[in-house]
C-alpha positions as MATLAB code, in Angstrom:
seq = 'XXXXXXXXXXXXXXXXXXXXXXXXXXXXXXXXXXXXXXXXXXXXXXXXXXXXXXXXXXXXXXXXXXXXXXXXXXXXXXXXXXXXXXXXXXXXXXXXXXXXXXXXXXX';
ca = [
       0.063    0.022   -0.485;
       1.257    3.735   -0.684;
       0.739    6.635    0.308;
      -1.674    9.142   -1.285;
       0.528   12.358   -1.348;
      -2.338   14.231    0.731;
      -1.965   11.718    3.082;
       0.792   12.339    6.364;
       3.516   10.484    9.182;
       2.718   11.394   12.199;
       4.862   13.538   13.153;
       7.983   12.959   15.782;
       7.501   14.199   19.235;
      10.124   13.390   20.576;
      13.794   13.192   19.605;
      14.227    9.918   21.637;
      10.471    8.507   20.469;
      12.725    8.542   16.629;
      15.167    6.155   17.474;
      12.336    3.735   18.641;
      12.399   -0.072   17.043;
      10.125   -2.489   16.837;
      12.796   -4.655   15.486;
      11.913   -8.415   15.233;
      14.492   -9.921   16.661;
      14.441  -13.792   14.141;
      13.251  -12.186   11.509;
      15.620  -13.550    7.989;
      17.894  -11.510    7.233;
      17.495   -8.174    9.960;
      20.218   -6.214   10.530;
      18.889   -5.784   14.094;
      19.097  -10.081   13.720;
      22.419  -10.127   12.327;
      23.928   -7.898   16.252;
      22.692  -10.176   18.636;
      23.171  -12.877   17.469;
      26.013  -11.942   16.567;
      26.477  -10.541   20.442;
      25.223  -13.687   21.610;
      24.006  -14.181   25.086;
      24.993  -12.849   29.258;
      28.062  -10.595   27.475;
      29.332   -6.524   29.295;
      28.749   -4.881   26.819;
      28.998   -1.354   25.254;
      25.790    0.047   22.912;
      27.441    2.989   21.377;
      24.591    5.611   20.265;
      21.792    3.124   21.616;
      19.509    6.301   22.686;
      15.942    5.359   24.072;
      16.925    1.311   24.600;
      15.517   -1.274   21.352;
      18.620   -2.756   21.322;
      19.228   -2.063   24.787;
      15.804   -4.187   25.464;
      16.914   -6.584   22.803;
      20.892   -7.278   25.116;
      19.022   -7.149   28.171;
      16.670  -10.766   27.500;
      19.968  -12.285   26.356;
      22.003  -11.664   29.377;
      23.773   -9.213   28.786;
      25.060   -7.005   31.189;
      25.083   -2.920   28.847;
      25.959    0.217   29.689;
      24.958    3.279   26.490;
      26.630    6.188   26.018;
      24.867    8.144   22.911;
      24.545   11.967   22.834;
      20.581   13.083   23.849;
      20.254   13.045   27.397;
      16.121   12.898   25.492;
      17.217    9.236   24.394;
      18.997    8.294   27.729;
      16.126    9.663   29.956;
      13.993    7.014   28.687;
      16.025    3.924   28.468;
      15.244    1.919   31.331;
      16.425   -0.772   30.447;
      21.278    0.470   30.090;
      22.574   -0.641   34.130;
      24.837    2.536   32.870;
      24.380    5.481   30.547;
      26.490    7.786   30.120;
      25.984   11.625   28.214;
      28.525   12.797   25.572;
      30.054   13.049   22.244;
      32.612   10.891   21.343;
      33.846   14.041   18.778;
      33.875   16.518   21.259;
      33.883   14.720   24.667;
      35.239   11.753   26.209;
      33.853    9.644   28.580;
      36.848    7.805   29.771;
      36.343    8.648   33.442;
      32.407    7.238   32.896;
      33.781    4.559   31.519;
      36.372    3.865   34.017;
      37.301    0.846   35.866;
      34.501   -1.760   33.287;
      35.398   -3.844   31.527;
      33.746   -5.227   28.162;
      33.991   -7.536   25.698;
      31.632   -6.707   23.279;
      31.201   -2.765   22.097;
];
């Protein structure tokens, strides 16, 4: 079904909501599913660009502990799945102090 020129998609209400994704983790040929399979289970994950947490939630479902980094503080505020979040712009900020003492299996 295609949209007619007069139909418009709903506007995004907040920066955090634009990242929400209901991707199916078990769908074939799906980058979301491929990432989850590659990461595996029970890992310590540093998720760069975690936003509101759709991938974080799926990782937690695989028994992973997740620390998230994102530039969008509004999105991070809604990420209830990460054990710790860091607001940082990796082009300009150095989050090393926030991550001190932590080690990760997957970045």
